[in-house]
mmCIF file of C-alpha atoms in Angstrom:
data_model
loop_
_atom_site.group_PDB
_atom_site.id
_atom_site.type_symbol
_atom_site.label_atom_id
_atom_site.label_comp_id
_atom_site.label_asym_id
_atom_site.label_seq_id
_atom_site.Cartn_x
_atom_site.Cartn_y
_atom_site.Cartn_z
ATOM 1 C CA VAL A 13 -26.499 13.968 -0.283
ATOM 2 C CA ALA A 14 -26.263 12.178 -3.612
ATOM 3 C CA ARG A 15 -25.030 14.355 -6.443
ATOM 4 C CA ASP A 16 -24.708 13.949 -10.178
ATOM 5 C CA VAL A 17 -21.406 12.171 -10.857
ATOM 6 C CA GLY A 18 -20.189 14.661 -13.444
ATOM 7 C CA THR A 19 -20.922 17.626 -11.196
ATOM 8 C CA LEU A 20 -19.227 15.969 -8.232
ATOM 9 C CA TYR A 21 -16.126 15.059 -10.224
ATOM 10 C CA THR A 22 -15.881 18.559 -11.698
ATOM 11 C CA ALA A 23 -16.124 20.072 -8.217
ATOM 12 C CA ALA A 24 -13.299 17.817 -7.015
ATOM 13 C CA LYS A 25 -11.113 18.758 -9.983
ATOM 14 C CA ASP A 26 -11.856 22.456 -9.442
ATOM 15 C CA ARG A 27 -10.763 22.235 -5.798
ATOM 16 C CA LEU A 28 -7.593 20.461 -6.893
ATOM 17 C CA ASP A 29 -6.786 23.206 -9.399
ATOM 18 C CA ARG A 30 -7.328 25.815 -6.678
ATOM 19 C CA GLY A 31 -4.877 24.092 -4.341
ATOM 20 C CA GLN A 32 -7.536 22.913 -1.892
ATOM 21 C CA TYR A 33 -6.130 19.418 -1.816
ATOM 22 C CA LYS A 34 -7.818 18.057 1.295
ATOM 23 C CA ILE A 35 -11.284 19.068 0.087
ATOM 24 C CA SER A 36 -10.473 17.811 -3.395
ATOM 25 C CA ALA A 37 -9.415 14.398 -2.081
ATOM 26 C CA ALA A 38 -12.603 14.117 -0.031
ATOM 27 C CA LEU A 39 -14.714 14.953 -3.086
ATOM 28 C CA PHE A 40 -12.899 12.419 -5.258
ATOM 29 C CA ASP A 41 -13.540 9.819 -2.540
ATOM 30 C CA GLU A 42 -17.191 10.795 -2.618
ATOM 31 C CA VAL A 43 -17.327 10.185 -6.376
ATOM 32 C CA GLU A 44 -16.069 6.673 -5.755
ATOM 33 C CA ARG A 45 -18.459 6.109 -2.852
ATOM 34 C CA GLN A 46 -21.599 7.376 -4.577
ATOM 35 C CA HIS A 47 -20.876 6.012 -8.061
ATOM 36 C CA PRO A 48 -18.641 2.944 -7.559
ATOM 37 C CA TYR A 49 -19.471 1.286 -10.888
ATOM 38 C CA SER A 50 -19.061 4.287 -13.165
ATOM 39 C CA VAL A 51 -16.019 5.177 -15.241
ATOM 40 C CA TRP A 52 -15.777 8.273 -13.047
ATOM 41 C CA ALA A 53 -14.968 6.110 -10.028
ATOM 42 C CA ARG A 54 -11.831 4.794 -11.708
ATOM 43 C CA ARG A 55 -10.716 8.315 -12.571
ATOM 44 C CA ALA A 56 -11.545 9.548 -9.078
ATOM 45 C CA GLN A 57 -9.482 6.837 -7.369
ATOM 46 C CA LEU A 58 -6.272 7.940 -9.030
ATOM 47 C CA MET A 59 -6.980 11.659 -8.852
ATOM 48 C CA GLY A 60 -7.874 11.260 -5.186
ATOM 49 C CA ALA A 61 -4.511 9.597 -4.562
ATOM 50 C CA PHE A 62 -2.818 12.507 -6.326
ATOM 51 C CA ALA A 63 -4.739 15.033 -4.207
ATOM 52 C CA TYR A 64 -3.732 13.232 -1.007
ATOM 53 C CA TYR A 65 -0.117 13.263 -2.168
ATOM 54 C CA LEU A 66 -0.232 17.019 -2.785
ATOM 55 C CA ASP A 67 -1.787 17.461 0.661
ATOM 56 C CA LYS A 68 1.183 15.531 2.102
ATOM 57 C CA ASN A 69 -1.167 12.860 3.421
ATOM 58 C CA TYR A 70 1.158 10.157 2.175
ATOM 59 C CA THR A 71 -0.415 7.232 3.998
ATOM 60 C CA GLN A 72 -3.788 7.927 2.405
ATOM 61 C CA ALA A 73 -2.172 8.548 -0.987
ATOM 62 C CA ILE A 74 -0.540 5.115 -0.833
ATOM 63 C CA GLN A 75 -3.792 3.435 0.201
ATOM 64 C CA SER A 76 -5.777 5.125 -2.578
ATOM 65 C CA ALA A 77 -3.210 4.232 -5.244
ATOM 66 C CA GLN A 78 -3.032 0.642 -3.993
ATOM 67 C CA ARG A 79 -6.820 0.403 -4.138
ATOM 68 C CA PHE A 80 -6.739 1.633 -7.732
ATOM 69 C CA LEU A 81 -4.183 -1.053 -8.635
ATOM 70 C CA ALA A 82 -6.141 -3.785 -6.867
ATOM 71 C CA VAL A 83 -9.255 -2.999 -8.912
ATOM 72 C CA HIS A 84 -7.584 -1.943 -12.188
ATOM 73 C CA PRO A 85 -4.192 -3.719 -12.377
ATOM 74 C CA GLY A 86 -3.967 -3.540 -16.170
ATOM 75 C CA ASN A 87 -5.130 0.042 -16.568
ATOM 76 C CA ARG A 88 -2.971 2.323 -18.694
ATOM 77 C CA ASP A 89 -2.454 4.566 -15.661
ATOM 78 C CA ALA A 90 -1.093 1.728 -13.506
ATOM 79 C CA PRO A 91 2.508 2.976 -13.930
ATOM 80 C CA TYR A 92 1.488 6.340 -12.517
ATOM 81 C CA ALA A 93 -0.256 4.660 -9.567
ATOM 82 C CA TYR A 94 2.963 2.777 -8.770
ATOM 83 C CA TYR A 95 4.845 6.054 -9.121
ATOM 84 C CA LEU A 96 2.546 7.810 -6.657
ATOM 85 C CA ILE A 97 3.112 5.012 -4.152
ATOM 86 C CA ALA A 98 6.879 5.266 -4.575
ATOM 87 C CA LEU A 99 6.845 9.062 -4.314
ATOM 88 C CA SER A 100 4.708 8.924 -1.191
ATOM 89 C CA TYR A 101 7.285 6.713 0.515
ATOM 90 C CA TYR A 102 10.175 8.758 -0.878
ATOM 91 C CA GLU A 103 8.817 12.020 0.513
ATOM 92 C CA GLN A 104 8.897 10.466 3.988
ATOM 93 C CA VAL A 105 12.554 9.467 3.869
ATOM 94 C CA SER A 106 13.930 10.770 7.122
ATOM 95 C CA ASP A 107 17.216 12.008 8.434
ATOM 96 C CA VAL A 108 19.938 9.364 8.838
ATOM 97 C CA THR A 109 19.746 9.553 12.638
ATOM 98 C CA ARG A 110 16.207 8.113 12.625
ATOM 99 C CA ASP A 111 14.799 4.652 11.906
ATOM 100 C CA GLN A 112 15.196 3.742 8.241
ATOM 101 C CA LYS A 113 12.168 1.472 7.766
ATOM 102 C CA ILE A 114 10.395 4.031 5.581
ATOM 103 C CA THR A 115 13.594 4.481 3.551
ATOM 104 C CA GLN A 116 13.673 0.764 2.773
ATOM 105 C CA GLN A 117 9.989 0.888 1.814
ATOM 106 C CA ALA A 118 10.776 3.746 -0.569
ATOM 107 C CA LEU A 119 13.592 1.723 -2.122
ATOM 108 C CA ASP A 120 11.320 -1.308 -2.524
ATOM 109 C CA ALA A 121 8.527 0.748 -4.127
ATOM 110 C CA LEU A 122 10.907 2.530 -6.504
ATOM 111 C CA GLY A 123 12.472 -0.801 -7.441
ATOM 112 C CA GLU A 124 9.083 -2.365 -8.157
ATOM 113 C CA LEU A 125 8.143 0.530 -10.434
ATOM 114 C CA ASN A 126 11.430 0.216 -12.309
ATOM 115 C CA ARG A 127 11.010 -3.553 -12.734
ATOM 116 C CA ARG A 128 7.413 -3.391 -13.928
ATOM 117 C CA TYR A 129 7.624 -0.377 -16.229
ATOM 118 C CA PRO A 130 11.315 0.214 -17.070
ATOM 119 C CA ASN A 131 10.653 2.216 -20.230
ATOM 120 C CA THR A 132 8.332 4.838 -18.744
ATOM 121 C CA ARG A 133 9.252 8.364 -17.709
ATOM 122 C CA TYR A 134 8.254 7.405 -14.177
ATOM 123 C CA ALA A 135 10.878 4.638 -14.112
ATOM 124 C CA ALA A 136 13.545 7.062 -15.333
ATOM 125 C CA ASP A 137 12.880 9.281 -12.318
ATOM 126 C CA ALA A 138 12.672 6.206 -10.076
ATOM 127 C CA ARG A 139 16.171 5.114 -11.083
ATOM 128 C CA LEU A 140 17.597 8.466 -10.023
ATOM 129 C CA LYS A 141 15.748 8.301 -6.725
ATOM 130 C CA ILE A 142 16.939 4.723 -6.144
ATOM 131 C CA ASP A 143 20.529 5.993 -6.212
ATOM 132 C CA LEU A 144 19.666 8.733 -3.739
ATOM 133 C CA VAL A 145 17.829 6.361 -1.393
ATOM 134 C CA ARG A 146 20.731 3.910 -1.478
ATOM 135 C CA ASP A 147 23.053 6.778 -0.609
ATOM 136 C CA HIS A 148 20.765 7.606 2.300
ATOM 137 C CA LEU A 149 20.797 4.011 3.585
ATOM 138 C CA ALA A 150 24.578 3.910 3.288
ATOM 139 C CA GLY A 151 24.702 7.120 5.301
ATOM 140 C CA LYS A 152 22.820 5.398 8.093
ATOM 141 C CA GLU A 153 25.304 2.520 8.141
ATOM 142 C CA MET A 154 28.152 5.036 8.295
ATOM 143 C CA GLU A 155 26.512 6.891 11.170
ATOM 144 C CA VAL A 156 26.174 3.662 13.172
ATOM 145 C CA GLY A 157 29.702 2.555 12.268
ATOM 146 C CA ARG A 158 31.171 5.831 13.512
ATOM 147 C CA TYR A 159 29.136 5.432 16.719
ATOM 148 C CA TYR A 160 30.803 2.068 17.348
ATOM 149 C CA GLN A 161 34.251 3.437 16.522
ATOM 150 C CA VAL A 162 33.974 6.215 19.099
ATOM 151 C CA ARG A 163 33.213 3.545 21.709
ATOM 152 C CA GLY A 164 36.064 1.289 20.641
ATOM 153 C CA GLN A 165 33.719 -1.437 19.377
ATOM 154 C CA TRP A 166 35.887 -2.148 16.367
ATOM 155 C CA LEU A 167 34.337 -5.416 15.162
ATOM 156 C CA ALA A 168 30.874 -3.877 15.193
ATOM 157 C CA SER A 169 32.157 -0.864 13.270
ATOM 158 C CA ILE A 170 33.828 -3.102 10.682
ATOM 159 C CA MET A 171 30.548 -4.914 10.058
ATOM 160 C CA ARG A 172 28.801 -1.607 9.315
ATOM 161 C CA PHE A 173 31.524 -0.300 7.031
ATOM 162 C CA ARG A 174 31.630 -3.638 5.170
ATOM 163 C CA ILE A 175 27.905 -3.297 4.494
ATOM 164 C CA VAL A 176 28.602 0.033 2.793
ATOM 165 C CA ILE A 177 31.411 -1.470 0.698
ATOM 166 C CA ASP A 178 29.535 -4.654 -0.211
ATOM 167 C CA GLN A 179 25.963 -3.403 -0.645
ATOM 168 C CA TYR A 180 26.270 0.319 -1.378
ATOM 169 C CA GLU A 181 29.571 0.509 -3.235
ATOM 170 C CA THR A 182 28.248 3.000 -5.807
ATOM 171 C CA THR A 183 27.340 5.602 -3.187
ATOM 172 C CA THR A 184 29.216 8.702 -2.089
ATOM 173 C CA HIS A 185 30.043 7.071 1.265
ATOM 174 C CA THR A 186 32.423 4.444 -0.121
ATOM 175 C CA PRO A 187 35.688 6.436 0.261
ATOM 176 C CA GLU A 188 35.036 7.201 3.915
ATOM 177 C CA ALA A 189 33.972 3.598 4.565
ATOM 178 C CA LEU A 190 37.283 2.335 3.162
ATOM 179 C CA MET A 191 39.266 4.780 5.302
ATOM 180 C CA ARG A 192 37.353 3.808 8.428
ATOM 181 C CA LEU A 193 37.827 0.123 7.642
ATOM 182 C CA THR A 194 41.557 0.815 7.481
ATOM 183 C CA GLU A 195 41.333 2.583 10.830
ATOM 184 C CA SER A 196 39.305 -0.174 12.509
ATOM 185 C CA TYR A 197 41.499 -3.000 11.215
ATOM 186 C CA LEU A 198 44.610 -1.206 12.446
ATOM 187 C CA ALA A 199 43.022 -0.731 15.873
ATOM 188 C CA LEU A 200 42.557 -4.508 16.057
ATOM 189 C CA GLY A 201 46.060 -5.214 14.757
ATOM 190 C CA ILE A 202 44.763 -6.774 11.529
ATOM 191 C CA LYS A 203 47.336 -5.018 9.389
ATOM 192 C CA ASP A 204 46.945 -6.994 6.160
ATOM 193 C CA GLU A 205 43.239 -6.167 5.921
ATOM 194 C CA ALA A 206 43.982 -2.546 6.765
ATOM 195 C CA LYS A 207 46.496 -2.350 3.925
ATOM 196 C CA LYS A 208 44.047 -3.974 1.504
ATOM 197 C CA SER A 209 41.377 -1.408 2.342
ATOM 198 C CA ALA A 210 43.859 1.434 1.915
ATOM 199 C CA ALA A 211 45.017 0.001 -1.419
ATOM 200 C CA VAL A 212 41.465 -0.157 -2.781
ATOM 201 C CA LEU A 213 40.890 3.387 -1.562
ATOM 202 C CA GLY A 214 44.055 4.611 -3.284
ATOM 203 C CA ALA A 215 43.120 2.940 -6.568
ATOM 204 C CA ASN A 216 39.644 4.401 -6.747
ATOM 205 C CA TYR A 217 39.894 7.686 -4.869
ATOM 206 C CA PRO A 218 43.503 8.906 -5.166
ATOM 207 C CA GLY A 219 44.168 12.400 -3.937
ATOM 208 C CA THR A 220 41.096 12.489 -1.704
ATOM 209 C CA GLU A 221 41.075 13.453 1.954
ATOM 210 C CA TRP A 222 40.041 9.893 2.845
ATOM 211 C CA TYR A 223 43.003 8.348 1.028
ATOM 212 C CA GLU A 224 45.410 10.805 2.636
ATOM 213 C CA ARG A 225 44.070 9.873 6.066
ATOM 214 C CA ALA A 226 44.308 6.137 5.356
ATOM 215 C CA TYR A 227 47.842 6.615 3.987
ATOM 216 C CA ASP A 228 48.904 8.435 7.151
ATOM 217 C CA LEU A 229 47.329 5.807 9.406
ATOM 218 C CA VAL A 230 49.147 2.934 7.712
ATOM 219 C CA ARG A 231 52.456 4.822 7.758
ATOM 220 C CA LYS A 232 52.105 5.724 11.442
ATOM 221 C CA HIS A 233 51.665 2.053 12.282
ATOM 222 C CA GLY A 234 55.059 1.338 10.739
ATOM 223 C CA GLU A 235 53.681 -0.487 7.726
ATOM 224 C CA PRO A 236 54.787 -0.004 4.108
ATOM 225 C CA VAL A 237 52.283 2.070 2.179
ATOM 226 C CA PRO A 238 50.198 -0.323 0.055
ATOM 227 C CA VAL A 239 50.242 -0.261 -3.723
ATOM 228 C CA PRO A 240 46.759 0.750 -4.907
ATOM 229 C CA ALA A 241 44.661 -2.253 -5.914
ATOM 230 C CA LEU A 242 42.816 -1.557 -9.136
ATOM 231 C CA VAL A 243 39.082 -2.196 -8.877
ATOM 232 C CA ALA A 244 36.126 -0.703 -10.697
ATOM 233 C CA PRO A 245 35.522 2.839 -9.467
ATOM 234 C CA ALA A 246 32.179 3.563 -7.861
ATOM 235 C CA ALA A 247 29.741 5.857 -9.592
ATOM 236 C CA ARG A 248 28.273 8.722 -7.605
ATOM 237 C CA PRO A 249 24.590 9.629 -7.764
ATOM 238 C CA GLU A 250 23.678 13.078 -8.965
ATOM 239 C CA ARG A 251 21.540 15.428 -6.904
ATOM 240 C CA ASP A 252 17.834 14.868 -7.454
ATOM 241 C CA GLU A 253 16.631 17.729 -9.623
ATOM 242 C CA THR A 254 13.879 15.890 -11.473
ATOM 243 C CA PRO A 255 10.473 17.422 -10.788
ATOM 244 C CA SER A 256 7.685 15.050 -9.860
ATOM 245 C CA PRO A 257 5.493 14.847 -12.982
ATOM 246 C CA LYS A 258 1.768 15.328 -12.650
ATOM 247 C CA PRO A 259 -0.577 12.716 -14.100
ATOM 248 C CA ALA A 260 -0.398 12.755 -17.880
ATOM 249 C CA THR A 261 -4.141 13.170 -17.820
ATOM 250 C CA ASP A 262 -7.049 12.773 -15.473
ATOM 251 C CA GLU A 263 -8.889 10.946 -18.230
ATOM 252 C CA THR A 264 -8.727 7.150 -18.392
ATOM 253 C CA ASP A 265 -10.395 4.712 -20.674
#
């Protein structure tokens, strides 16, 4: 049944405010369906995406926000639409033991937001989340590398730990990756590479459990303990404590 656009939009907003997100999203979609050429349709697209996000229907939230961007790419609320897309992927980031496709999609979406709108508050939150997602991806590589180590597949484990060192060097997993590289190289008899890994570990993470373990491994193999090789220390991401901001307004020009 066709309804006045203002009444329909107000009903959708009221349901949103009352926490009835699924009903709210459906009503915002109805605004767009019944009044596609009105200014209300543009507002409803973005608010509908927000309602789907709050309802944890992330797939629909992404689709609604993408539709908004396809029709209104230069709108002042475009940064928020990109943010909703990124958040919807981010909220689906799974445990490191599962497939990481969605994690990579989250990283890509957060990166796109940061590239397009680097000076917005949304990009500031995206940069923090990028660090956390990278840490998550590094954790997956570590989990697979340890799997190969347990099975004595040393070359395969080295490849995984090198990915952490080369691609995710600013994550919290770097010290362990260096220790496990030392361990894997020693298992293969590649002592020079083992000592190099231990030296880098000692330079950047002296006094840590991982350096102590690498130190002991090298010593037990009858090798001189390497002098720490000075390289730039890796930064560690902080815990994500930034709340997800709501839309600045549900009014658009």
